Coordinates of C-alpha atoms in Angstrom, one line a residue:
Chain A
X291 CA -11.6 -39.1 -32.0
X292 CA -13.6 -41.3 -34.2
X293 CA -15.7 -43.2 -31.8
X294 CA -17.9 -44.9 -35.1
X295 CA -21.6 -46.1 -35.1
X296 CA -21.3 -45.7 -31.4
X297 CA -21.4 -41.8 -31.8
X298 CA -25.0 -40.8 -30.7
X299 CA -26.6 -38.2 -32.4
X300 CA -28.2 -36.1 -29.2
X301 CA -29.9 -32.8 -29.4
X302 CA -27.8 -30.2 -27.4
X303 CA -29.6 -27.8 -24.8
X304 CA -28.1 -24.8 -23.5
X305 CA -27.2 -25.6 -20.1
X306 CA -26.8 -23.4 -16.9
X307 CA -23.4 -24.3 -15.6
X308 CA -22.5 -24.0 -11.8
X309 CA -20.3 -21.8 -10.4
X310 CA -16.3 -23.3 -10.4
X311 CA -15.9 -22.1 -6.9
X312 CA -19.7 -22.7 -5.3
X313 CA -20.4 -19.6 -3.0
X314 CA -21.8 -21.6 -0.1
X315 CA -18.5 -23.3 0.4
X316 CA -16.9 -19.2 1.1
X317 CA -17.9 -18.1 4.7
X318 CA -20.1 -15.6 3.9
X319 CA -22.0 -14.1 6.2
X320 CA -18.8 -13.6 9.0
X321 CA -16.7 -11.7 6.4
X322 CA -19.8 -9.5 4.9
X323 CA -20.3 -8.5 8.6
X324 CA -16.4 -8.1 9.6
X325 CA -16.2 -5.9 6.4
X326 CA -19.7 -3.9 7.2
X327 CA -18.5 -3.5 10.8
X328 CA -15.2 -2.2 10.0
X329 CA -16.6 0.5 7.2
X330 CA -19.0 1.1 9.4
X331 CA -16.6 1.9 12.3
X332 CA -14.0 3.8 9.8
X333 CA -17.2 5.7 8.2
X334 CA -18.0 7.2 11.7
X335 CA -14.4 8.2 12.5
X336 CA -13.8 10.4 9.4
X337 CA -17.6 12.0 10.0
X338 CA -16.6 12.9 13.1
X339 CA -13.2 13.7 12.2
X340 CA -14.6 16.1 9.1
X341 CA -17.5 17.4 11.8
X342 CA -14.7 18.6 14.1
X343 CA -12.4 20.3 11.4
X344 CA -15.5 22.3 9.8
X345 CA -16.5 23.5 13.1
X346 CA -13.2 24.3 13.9
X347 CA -12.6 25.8 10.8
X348 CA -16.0 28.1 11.4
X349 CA -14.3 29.2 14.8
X350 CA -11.2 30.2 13.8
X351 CA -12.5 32.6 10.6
X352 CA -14.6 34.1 13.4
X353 CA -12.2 34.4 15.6
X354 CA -9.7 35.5 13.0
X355 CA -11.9 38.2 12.0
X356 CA -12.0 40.0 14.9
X357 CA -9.3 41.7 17.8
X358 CA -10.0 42.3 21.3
X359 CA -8.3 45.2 22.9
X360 CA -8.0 45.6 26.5
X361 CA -7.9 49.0 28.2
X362 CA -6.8 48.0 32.3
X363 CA -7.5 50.5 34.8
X364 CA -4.7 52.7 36.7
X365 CA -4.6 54.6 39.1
X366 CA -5.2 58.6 38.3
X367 CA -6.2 58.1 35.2
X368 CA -9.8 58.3 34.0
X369 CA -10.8 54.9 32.3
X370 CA -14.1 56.2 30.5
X371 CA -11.7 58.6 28.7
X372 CA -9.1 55.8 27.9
X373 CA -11.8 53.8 26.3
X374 CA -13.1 56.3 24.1
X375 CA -9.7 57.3 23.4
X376 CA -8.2 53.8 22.6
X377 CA -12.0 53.2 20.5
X378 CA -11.3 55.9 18.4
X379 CA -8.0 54.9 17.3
X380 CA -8.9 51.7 16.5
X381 CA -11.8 53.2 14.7
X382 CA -9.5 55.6 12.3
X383 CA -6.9 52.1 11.2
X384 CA -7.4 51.2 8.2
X385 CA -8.5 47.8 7.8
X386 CA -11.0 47.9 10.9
X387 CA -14.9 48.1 9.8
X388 CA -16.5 48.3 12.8
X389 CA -15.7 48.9 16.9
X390 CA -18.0 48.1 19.5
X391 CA -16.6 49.4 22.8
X392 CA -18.4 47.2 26.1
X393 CA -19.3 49.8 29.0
X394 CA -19.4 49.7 32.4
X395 CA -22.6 48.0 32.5
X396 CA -22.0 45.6 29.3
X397 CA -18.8 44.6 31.6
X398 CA -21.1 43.9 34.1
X399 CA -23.2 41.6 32.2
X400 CA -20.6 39.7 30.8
X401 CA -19.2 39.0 34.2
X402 CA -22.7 38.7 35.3
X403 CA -22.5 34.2 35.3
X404 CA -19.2 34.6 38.1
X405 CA -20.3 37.4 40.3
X406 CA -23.8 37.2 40.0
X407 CA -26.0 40.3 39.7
X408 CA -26.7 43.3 41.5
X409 CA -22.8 44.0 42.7
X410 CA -21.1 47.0 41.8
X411 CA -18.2 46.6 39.9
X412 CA -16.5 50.6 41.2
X413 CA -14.4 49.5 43.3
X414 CA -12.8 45.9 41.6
X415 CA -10.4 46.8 38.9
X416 CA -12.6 45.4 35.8
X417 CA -10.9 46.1 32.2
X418 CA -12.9 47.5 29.2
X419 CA -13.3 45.6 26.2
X420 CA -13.3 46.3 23.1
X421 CA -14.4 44.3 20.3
X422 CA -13.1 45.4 16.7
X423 CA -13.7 44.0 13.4
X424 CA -11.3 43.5 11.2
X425 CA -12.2 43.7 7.1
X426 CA -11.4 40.5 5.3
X427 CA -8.9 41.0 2.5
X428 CA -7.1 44.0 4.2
X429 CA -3.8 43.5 5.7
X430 CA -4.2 45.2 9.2
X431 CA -0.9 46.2 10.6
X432 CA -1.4 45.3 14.0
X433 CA 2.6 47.0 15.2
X434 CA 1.0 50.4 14.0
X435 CA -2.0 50.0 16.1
X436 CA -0.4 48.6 19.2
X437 CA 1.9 51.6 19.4
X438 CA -0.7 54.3 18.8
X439 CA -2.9 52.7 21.0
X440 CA 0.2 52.6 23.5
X441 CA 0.7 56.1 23.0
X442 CA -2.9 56.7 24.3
X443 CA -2.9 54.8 27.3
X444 CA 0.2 52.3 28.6
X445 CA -2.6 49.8 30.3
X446 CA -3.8 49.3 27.1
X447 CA -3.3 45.7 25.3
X448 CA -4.2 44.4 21.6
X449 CA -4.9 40.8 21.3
X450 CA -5.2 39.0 18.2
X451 CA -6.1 36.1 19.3
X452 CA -3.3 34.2 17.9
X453 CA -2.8 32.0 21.1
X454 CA -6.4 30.7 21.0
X455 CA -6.4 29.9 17.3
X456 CA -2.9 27.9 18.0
X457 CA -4.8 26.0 20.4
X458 CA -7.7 25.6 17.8
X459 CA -5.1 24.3 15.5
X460 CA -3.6 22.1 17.6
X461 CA -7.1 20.9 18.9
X462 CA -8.3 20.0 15.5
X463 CA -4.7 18.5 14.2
X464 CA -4.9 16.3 16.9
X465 CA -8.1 15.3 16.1
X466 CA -7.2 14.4 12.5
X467 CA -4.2 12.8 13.6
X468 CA -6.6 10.3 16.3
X469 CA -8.7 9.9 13.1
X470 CA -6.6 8.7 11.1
X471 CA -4.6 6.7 13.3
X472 CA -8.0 4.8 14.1
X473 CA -8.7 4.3 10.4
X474 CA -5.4 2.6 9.9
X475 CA -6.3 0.6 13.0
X476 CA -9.4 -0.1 11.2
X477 CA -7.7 -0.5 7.6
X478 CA -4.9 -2.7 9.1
X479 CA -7.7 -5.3 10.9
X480 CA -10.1 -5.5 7.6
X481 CA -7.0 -6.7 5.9
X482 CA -6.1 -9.6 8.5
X483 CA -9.7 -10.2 8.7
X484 CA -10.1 -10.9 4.9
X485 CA -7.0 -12.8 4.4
X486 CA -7.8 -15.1 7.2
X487 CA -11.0 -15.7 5.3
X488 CA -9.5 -16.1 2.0
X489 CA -6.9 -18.5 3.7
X490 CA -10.2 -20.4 5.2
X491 CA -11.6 -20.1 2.0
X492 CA -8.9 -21.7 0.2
X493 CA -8.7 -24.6 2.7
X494 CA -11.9 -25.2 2.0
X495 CA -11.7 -25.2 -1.8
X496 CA -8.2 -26.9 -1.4
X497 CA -9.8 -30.1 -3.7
X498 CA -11.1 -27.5 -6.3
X499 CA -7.7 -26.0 -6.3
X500 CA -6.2 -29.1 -7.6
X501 CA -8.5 -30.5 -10.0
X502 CA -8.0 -26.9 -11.7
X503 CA -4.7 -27.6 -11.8
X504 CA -4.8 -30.9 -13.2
X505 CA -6.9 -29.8 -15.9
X506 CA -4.1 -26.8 -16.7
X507 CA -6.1 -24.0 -14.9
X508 CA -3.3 -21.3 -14.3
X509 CA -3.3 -19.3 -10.7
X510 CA -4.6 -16.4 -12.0
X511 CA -7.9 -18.2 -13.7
X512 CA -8.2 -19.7 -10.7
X513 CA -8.1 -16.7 -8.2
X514 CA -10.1 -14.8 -10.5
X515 CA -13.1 -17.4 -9.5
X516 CA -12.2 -17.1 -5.3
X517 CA -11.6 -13.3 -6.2
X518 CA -15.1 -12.1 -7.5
X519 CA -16.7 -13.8 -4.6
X520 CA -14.7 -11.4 -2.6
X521 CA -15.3 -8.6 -4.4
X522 CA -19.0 -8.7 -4.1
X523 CA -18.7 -9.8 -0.5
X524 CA -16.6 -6.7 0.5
X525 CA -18.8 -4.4 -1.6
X526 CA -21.9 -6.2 0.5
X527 CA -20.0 -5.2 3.1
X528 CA -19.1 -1.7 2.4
X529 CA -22.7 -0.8 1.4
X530 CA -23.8 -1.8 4.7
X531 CA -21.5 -0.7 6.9
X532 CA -21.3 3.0 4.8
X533 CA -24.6 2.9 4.5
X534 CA -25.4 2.4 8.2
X535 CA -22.9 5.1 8.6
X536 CA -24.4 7.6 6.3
X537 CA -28.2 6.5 8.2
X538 CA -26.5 7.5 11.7
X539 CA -25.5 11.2 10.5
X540 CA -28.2 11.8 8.6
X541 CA -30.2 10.9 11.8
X542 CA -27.7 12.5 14.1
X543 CA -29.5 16.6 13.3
X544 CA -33.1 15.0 14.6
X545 CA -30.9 13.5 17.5
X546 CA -29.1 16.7 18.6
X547 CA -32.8 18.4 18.1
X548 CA -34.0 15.8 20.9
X549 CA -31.0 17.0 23.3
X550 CA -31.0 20.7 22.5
X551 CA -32.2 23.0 25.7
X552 CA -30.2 20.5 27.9
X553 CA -26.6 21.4 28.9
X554 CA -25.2 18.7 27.1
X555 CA -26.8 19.1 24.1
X556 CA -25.8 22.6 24.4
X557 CA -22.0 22.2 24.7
X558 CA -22.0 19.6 22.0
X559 CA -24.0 22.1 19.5
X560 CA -21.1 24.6 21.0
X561 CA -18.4 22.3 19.9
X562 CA -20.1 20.3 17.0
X563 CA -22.7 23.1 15.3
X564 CA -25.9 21.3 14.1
X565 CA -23.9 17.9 13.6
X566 CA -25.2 18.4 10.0
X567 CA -22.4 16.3 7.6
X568 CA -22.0 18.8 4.2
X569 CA -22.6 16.8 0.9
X570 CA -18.8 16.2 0.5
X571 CA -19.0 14.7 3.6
X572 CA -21.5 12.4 2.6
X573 CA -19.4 12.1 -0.6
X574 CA -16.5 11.0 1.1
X575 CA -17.9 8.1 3.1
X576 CA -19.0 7.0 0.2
X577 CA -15.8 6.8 -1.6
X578 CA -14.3 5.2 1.7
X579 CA -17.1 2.6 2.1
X580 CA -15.8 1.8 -1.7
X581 CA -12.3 2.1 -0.7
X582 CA -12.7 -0.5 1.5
X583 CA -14.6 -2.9 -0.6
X584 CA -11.4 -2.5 -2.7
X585 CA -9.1 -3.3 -0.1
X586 CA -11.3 -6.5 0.9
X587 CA -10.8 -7.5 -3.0
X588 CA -6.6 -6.8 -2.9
X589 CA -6.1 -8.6 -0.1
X590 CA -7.8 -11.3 -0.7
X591 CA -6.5 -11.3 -4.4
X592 CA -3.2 -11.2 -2.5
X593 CA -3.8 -14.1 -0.4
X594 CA -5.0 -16.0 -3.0
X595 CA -2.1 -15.6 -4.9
X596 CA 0.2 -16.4 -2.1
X597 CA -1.9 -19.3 -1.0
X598 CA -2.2 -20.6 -4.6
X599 CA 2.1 -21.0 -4.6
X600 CA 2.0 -23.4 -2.2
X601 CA -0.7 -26.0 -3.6
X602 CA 0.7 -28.5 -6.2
Chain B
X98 CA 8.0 -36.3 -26.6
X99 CA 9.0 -37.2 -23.5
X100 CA 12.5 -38.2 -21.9
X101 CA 14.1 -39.1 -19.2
X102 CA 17.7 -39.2 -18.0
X103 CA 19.1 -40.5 -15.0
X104 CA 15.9 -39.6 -12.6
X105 CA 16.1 -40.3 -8.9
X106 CA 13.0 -39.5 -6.5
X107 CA 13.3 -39.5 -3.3
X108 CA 10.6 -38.4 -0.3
X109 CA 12.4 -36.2 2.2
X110 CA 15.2 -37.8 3.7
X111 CA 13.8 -41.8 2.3
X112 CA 15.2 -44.0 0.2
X113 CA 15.2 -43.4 -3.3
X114 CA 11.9 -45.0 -4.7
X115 CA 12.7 -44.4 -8.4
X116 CA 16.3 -44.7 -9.4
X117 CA 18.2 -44.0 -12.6
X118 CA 15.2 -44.2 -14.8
X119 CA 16.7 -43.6 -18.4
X120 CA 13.6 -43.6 -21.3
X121 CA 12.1 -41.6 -24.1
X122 CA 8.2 -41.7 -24.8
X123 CA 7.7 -41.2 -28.1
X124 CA 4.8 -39.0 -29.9
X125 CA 1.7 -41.2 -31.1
X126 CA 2.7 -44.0 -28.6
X127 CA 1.2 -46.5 -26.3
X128 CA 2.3 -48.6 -23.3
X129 CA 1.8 -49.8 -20.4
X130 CA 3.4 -48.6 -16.8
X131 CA 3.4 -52.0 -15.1
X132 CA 4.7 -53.4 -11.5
X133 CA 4.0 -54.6 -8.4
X134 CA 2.2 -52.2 -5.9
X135 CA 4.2 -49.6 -3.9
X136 CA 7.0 -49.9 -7.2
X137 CA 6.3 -46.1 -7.6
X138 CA 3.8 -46.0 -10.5
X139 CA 2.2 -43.1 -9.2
X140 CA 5.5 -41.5 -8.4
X141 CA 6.6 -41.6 -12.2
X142 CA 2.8 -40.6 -13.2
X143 CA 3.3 -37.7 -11.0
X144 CA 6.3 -37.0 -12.5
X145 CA 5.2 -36.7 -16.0
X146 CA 2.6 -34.8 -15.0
X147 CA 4.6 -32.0 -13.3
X148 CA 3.0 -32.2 -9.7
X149 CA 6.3 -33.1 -8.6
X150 CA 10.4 -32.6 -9.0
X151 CA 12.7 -35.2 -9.6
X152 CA 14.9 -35.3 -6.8
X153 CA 18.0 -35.9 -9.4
X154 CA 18.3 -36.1 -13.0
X155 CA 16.8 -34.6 -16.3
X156 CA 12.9 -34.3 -17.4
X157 CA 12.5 -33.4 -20.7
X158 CA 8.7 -32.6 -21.6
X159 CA 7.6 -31.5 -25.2
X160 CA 11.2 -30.2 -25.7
X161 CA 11.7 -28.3 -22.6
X162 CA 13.3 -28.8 -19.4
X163 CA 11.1 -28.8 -16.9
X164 CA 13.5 -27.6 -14.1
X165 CA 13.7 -24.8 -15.9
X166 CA 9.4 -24.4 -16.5
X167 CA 7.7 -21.2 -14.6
X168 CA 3.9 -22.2 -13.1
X169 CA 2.4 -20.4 -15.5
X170 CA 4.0 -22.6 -18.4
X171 CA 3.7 -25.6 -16.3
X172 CA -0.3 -24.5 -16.4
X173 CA 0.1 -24.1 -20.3
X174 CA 1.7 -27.2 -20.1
X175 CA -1.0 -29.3 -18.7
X176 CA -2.9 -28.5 -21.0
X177 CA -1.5 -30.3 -23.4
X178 CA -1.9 -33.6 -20.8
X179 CA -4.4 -35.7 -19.4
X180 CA -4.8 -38.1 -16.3
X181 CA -6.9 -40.1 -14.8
X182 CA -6.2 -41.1 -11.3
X183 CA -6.9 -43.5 -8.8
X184 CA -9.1 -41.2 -6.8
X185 CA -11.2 -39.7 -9.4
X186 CA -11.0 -36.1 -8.5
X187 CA -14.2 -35.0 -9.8
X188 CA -15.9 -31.6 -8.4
X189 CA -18.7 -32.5 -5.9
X190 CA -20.7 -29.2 -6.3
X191 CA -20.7 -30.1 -10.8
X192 CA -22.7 -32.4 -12.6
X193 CA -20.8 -35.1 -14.3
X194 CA -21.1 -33.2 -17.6
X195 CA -19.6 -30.0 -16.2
X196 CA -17.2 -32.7 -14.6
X197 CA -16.4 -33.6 -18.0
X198 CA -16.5 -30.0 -19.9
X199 CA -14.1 -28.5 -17.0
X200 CA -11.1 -28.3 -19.5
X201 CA -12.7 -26.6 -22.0
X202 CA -14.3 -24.1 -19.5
X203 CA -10.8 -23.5 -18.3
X204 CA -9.6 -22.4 -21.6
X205 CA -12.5 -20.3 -22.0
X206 CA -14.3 -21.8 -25.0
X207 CA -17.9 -21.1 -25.1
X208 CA -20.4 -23.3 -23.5
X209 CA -22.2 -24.1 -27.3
X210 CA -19.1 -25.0 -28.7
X211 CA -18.0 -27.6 -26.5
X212 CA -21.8 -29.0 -25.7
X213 CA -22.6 -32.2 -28.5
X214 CA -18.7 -32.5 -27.8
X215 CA -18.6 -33.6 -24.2
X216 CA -22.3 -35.1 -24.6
X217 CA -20.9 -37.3 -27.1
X218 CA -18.2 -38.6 -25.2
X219 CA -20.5 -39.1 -21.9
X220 CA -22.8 -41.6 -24.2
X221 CA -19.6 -43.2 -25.5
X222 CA -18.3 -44.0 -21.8
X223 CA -22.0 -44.7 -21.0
X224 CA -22.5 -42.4 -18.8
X225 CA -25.6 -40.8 -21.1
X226 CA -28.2 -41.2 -18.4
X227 CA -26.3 -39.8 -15.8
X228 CA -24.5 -36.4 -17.3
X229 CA -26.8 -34.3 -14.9
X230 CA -26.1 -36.3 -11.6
X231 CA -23.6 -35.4 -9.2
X232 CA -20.4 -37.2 -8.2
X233 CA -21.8 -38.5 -5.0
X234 CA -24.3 -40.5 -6.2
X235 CA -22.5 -42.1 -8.9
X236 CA -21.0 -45.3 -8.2
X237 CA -16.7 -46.4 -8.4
X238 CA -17.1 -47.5 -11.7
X239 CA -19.1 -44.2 -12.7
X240 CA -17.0 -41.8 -11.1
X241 CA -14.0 -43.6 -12.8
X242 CA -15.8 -43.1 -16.5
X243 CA -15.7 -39.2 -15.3
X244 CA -12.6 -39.2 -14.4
X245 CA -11.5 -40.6 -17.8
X246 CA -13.9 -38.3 -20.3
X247 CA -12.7 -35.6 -18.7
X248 CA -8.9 -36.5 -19.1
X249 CA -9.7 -37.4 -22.6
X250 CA -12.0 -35.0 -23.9
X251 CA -9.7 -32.1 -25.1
X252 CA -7.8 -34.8 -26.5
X253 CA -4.6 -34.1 -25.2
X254 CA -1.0 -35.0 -26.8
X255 CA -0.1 -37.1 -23.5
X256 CA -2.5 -38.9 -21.9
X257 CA -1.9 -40.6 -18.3
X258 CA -3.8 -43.2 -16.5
X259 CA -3.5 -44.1 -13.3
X260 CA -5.5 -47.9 -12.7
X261 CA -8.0 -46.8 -15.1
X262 CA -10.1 -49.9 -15.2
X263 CA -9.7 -50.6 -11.8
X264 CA -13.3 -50.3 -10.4
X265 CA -15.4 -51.6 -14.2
X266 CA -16.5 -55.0 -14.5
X267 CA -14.4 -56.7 -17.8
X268 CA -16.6 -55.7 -20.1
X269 CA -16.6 -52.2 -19.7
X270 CA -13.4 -52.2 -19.3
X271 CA -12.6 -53.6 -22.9
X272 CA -14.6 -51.0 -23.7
X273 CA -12.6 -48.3 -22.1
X274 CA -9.4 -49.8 -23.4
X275 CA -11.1 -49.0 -27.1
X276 CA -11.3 -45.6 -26.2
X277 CA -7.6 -45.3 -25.1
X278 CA -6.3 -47.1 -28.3
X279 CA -9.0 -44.7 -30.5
X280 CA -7.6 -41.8 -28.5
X281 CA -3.9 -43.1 -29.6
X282 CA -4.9 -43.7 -33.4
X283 CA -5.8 -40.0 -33.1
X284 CA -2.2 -39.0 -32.1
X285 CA -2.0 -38.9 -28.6
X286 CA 0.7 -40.6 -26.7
X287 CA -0.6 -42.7 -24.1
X288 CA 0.3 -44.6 -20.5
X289 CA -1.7 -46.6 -18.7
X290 CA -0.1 -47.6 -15.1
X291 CA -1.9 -51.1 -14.0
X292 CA -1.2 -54.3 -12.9
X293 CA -4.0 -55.8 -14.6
X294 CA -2.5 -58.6 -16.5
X295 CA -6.0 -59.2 -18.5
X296 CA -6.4 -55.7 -19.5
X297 CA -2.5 -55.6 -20.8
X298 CA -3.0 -58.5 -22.6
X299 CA -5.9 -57.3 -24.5
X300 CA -3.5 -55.0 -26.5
X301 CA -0.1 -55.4 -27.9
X302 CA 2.2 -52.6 -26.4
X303 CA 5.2 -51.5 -25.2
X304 CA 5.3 -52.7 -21.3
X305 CA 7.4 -50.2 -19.1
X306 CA 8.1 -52.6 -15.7
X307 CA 8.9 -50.7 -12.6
X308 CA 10.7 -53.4 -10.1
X309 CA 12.5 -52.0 -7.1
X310 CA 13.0 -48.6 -7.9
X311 CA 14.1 -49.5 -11.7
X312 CA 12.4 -49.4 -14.9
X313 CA 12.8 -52.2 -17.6
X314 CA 11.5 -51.8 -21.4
X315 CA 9.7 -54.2 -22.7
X316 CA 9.3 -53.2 -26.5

């Protein structure tokens, strides 16, 4: 365009130009602390979740490493004998490293917390137990050692403990399973969260929309400018809420120190250990705090997109 | 450039407000959209600038069908077109240069390369003293001097105006007038929708008259 004598000659400054989509007009604040809230919630589910399945994992190599036989009295035969008997059996199969038969007394002891102390246990029909270890690596053949021990004494009994470590299984499957179920709970309101926002969002902006349109803006340009808003809002959030997350377990040793000697603390260091979260623990709620900053960003991209269709 | 055949608009279930409208803008021209208020200027505006379907009919825009345009390519399209309307449209939250720079910012082009450009262009409308103000402070006729650099400043092969003087005082609005007919010598094909009788007799052009629905040439 030749615009003549009338062209002014002006010196031109670098300018700072504003933001298309001006953050203040994006609800902030509520979506940072929807998103924060709902890593934080999800961040404590798989600790507890990972918590559980190391634990449980702990118990059953423990268990697995070790069979319990069970010599029951009978009548006119001598029990002492049948112990030894049945211990040195167990003793001789290959793949067993150690035996420690329980006596009289030890039987006492253990059922010591029931019948309390000082009763004599001659004339109830108590079982001997006996503890064996079994060598990891070695394939025990526990049909061979059921029958010679059989052969010794019919009131004797092998247990592998298969029964308990079924339960163990099931215990800590189900507690995945809750875990997970809760995460997509969590998952599944982050995302209706987030596009309600975005929708709000867009309402908001709904003037912007259209003068980006009227100067040829496509919908992908323009979602890109609502979409890093997003982004860094569900990363605020994820750092918070993951962070908070990561703050609580890291704190959470100190806390069961506070409670150990008391009989809750006690059954919860029983069931939990030391509450410690391992590094990859750590690792992984860090990924998921990201994870969910990432699902923030899609579904509002998603939204965007959608919403973007139906404005002119 | 441009052509239509046999449009109809309705709204909805309404009356047809534009009917049979049969005409062919050429490249490089100028004229006037003319008629009496409520005679569906804006309509056809809106129409040539792809924020709405023809109920009926053929639009043909720089040799392609827009019935048959994705909104990506109508995007890419508008590119190539300015408007002006009634209502300004001008960001709140931007000064009236970034008002003015937004289609270059849109197509990416560096902030340096665009700069003398658009402050060039704010002098020329006279809006010099005011490229750092924001839209609510400026006044009708300010806001409308916006609303036109920014339509006119990536100097597009079509431009539209809707009532462009409509809120300047005579004076400026000669003046604005010169910088439609400048923008014209410089190949872009422009309409200006008024019914200012003054302003079209300022300048010899075609006259397109809009009168109950129909549209009569005037060459």
């Amino acid at each position: 365009m030749d615009l003549g004598q009338d062209r002014p000659q002006v010196a031109a400054e670098a300018r700072n130009l504003s933001p298309i989509v001006p953050r203040a007009s994006i609800a902030g604040r509520a979506l940072v602390a929807v998103v924060a809230i709902m890593t934080f919630l999800a961040s404590i589910t798989t600790g507890a979740v990972l918590l559980v399945s190391a634990s449980a994992a702990e118990w059953q190599s423990e268990v697995a490493s070790e069979i319990t036989v069970q010599v029951r009295p009978l009548a006119g035969r001598d029990l002492d004998r049948d112990s030894a008997a049945v211990s040195e059996a167990v003793r001789t199969q290959p793949g067993i490293t150690g035996v420690q038969p329980y006596t009289k007394e030890e039987s006492a002891k253990l059922l010591e917390p029931w019948l309390g102390s000082g009763l004599s246990l001659d004339d109830l029909p108590v079982p001997r137990v006996i503890i064996a270890r079994v060598s990891p690596g070695s394939p025990l053949d526990l049909v061979q050692l059921r029958s010679r021990v059989a052969a010794i004494t019919p009131s004797a009994s092998v247990d592998d403990h298969r029964a308990w470590i079924e339960r163990m299984r099931s215990m800590t499957g189900a507690t995945t399973f809750s875990g997970l179920a809760i995460l997509a709970l969590v998952i599944a309101a982050t995302i209706i969260s987030v596009s309600f926002a975005t929708r709000g969002a867009m309402a908001a902006n709904r003037p912007i929309v259209e003068v980006l349109h009227f100067v040829g803006a496509g919908d992908r340009y323009i979602a890109n400018r609502f979409f890093r808003h997003f982004l860094r809002l569900g990363l605020e959030g994820g750092i918070i809420g993951g962070g908070a997350a990561m703050l609580v377990f890291g704190f959470s040793e100190s806390i069961a120190n506070w409670f150990s000697g008391t009989p809750v603390g006690d059954q919860f260091a029983a069931l939990l250990g030391t509450f410690a979260l391992r590094p990859t623990g750590y690792l992984i709620l860090a990924v998921q705090a990201g994870l969910i900053a990432a699902i923030t960003a899609w579904a509002s991209r998603r939204t965007l997109l959608a919403t973007l269709d139906d404005i002119e | 450039m441009v052509r239509f055949e046999n449009v109809g608009l309705r709204y909805g279930l309404g009356p047809e407000i534009l009917r049979d409208l049969s005409f062919e803008i050429p490249a490089h021209s100028f004229q006037f959209l003319t008629g009496p208020s409520g005679a569906g200027k804006t309509s056809l505006l809106r129409l040539l600038f792809l924020s709405m379907r023809p109920t009926r009919g053929l639009v043909n825009l720089f040799d392609r069908d827009v019935s048959l345009l994705s909104k990506d390519e109508i995007a890419d399209m508008r590119k190539r077109i300015g408007i002006v309307l009634q209502d300004f449209r001008l960001l709140d939250h931007m000064t009236t240069y970034e008002n003015v720079a937004l289609p270059f910012r849109v197509i990416g082009r560096d902030e340096s390369s665009y700069r003398k450009e658009v402050i060039d262009l704010l002098k020329w409308v006279g809006l010099g003293e005011r490229m750092d103000a924001l839209p609510p402070v400026l006044s009708g006729g300010e806001k409308q001097r916006a609303a036109i650099a920014r339509a006119v400043i990536s100097r597009p092969l079509l431009l539209l105006a809707d009532e462009p003087t409509g809120n300047v005082d005579p004076t400026l609005g000669r003046r604005l007038l010169l910088l439609f007919v400048e923008l014209n010598r410089s190949g872009t094909a422009v309409i200006i929708a008024t019914h200012d009788i003054a302003l079209m007799d300022q300048y010899d052009a075609r006259r397109l008259v809009l009168h109950q629905g129909r549209l009569h040439i005037y060459e």
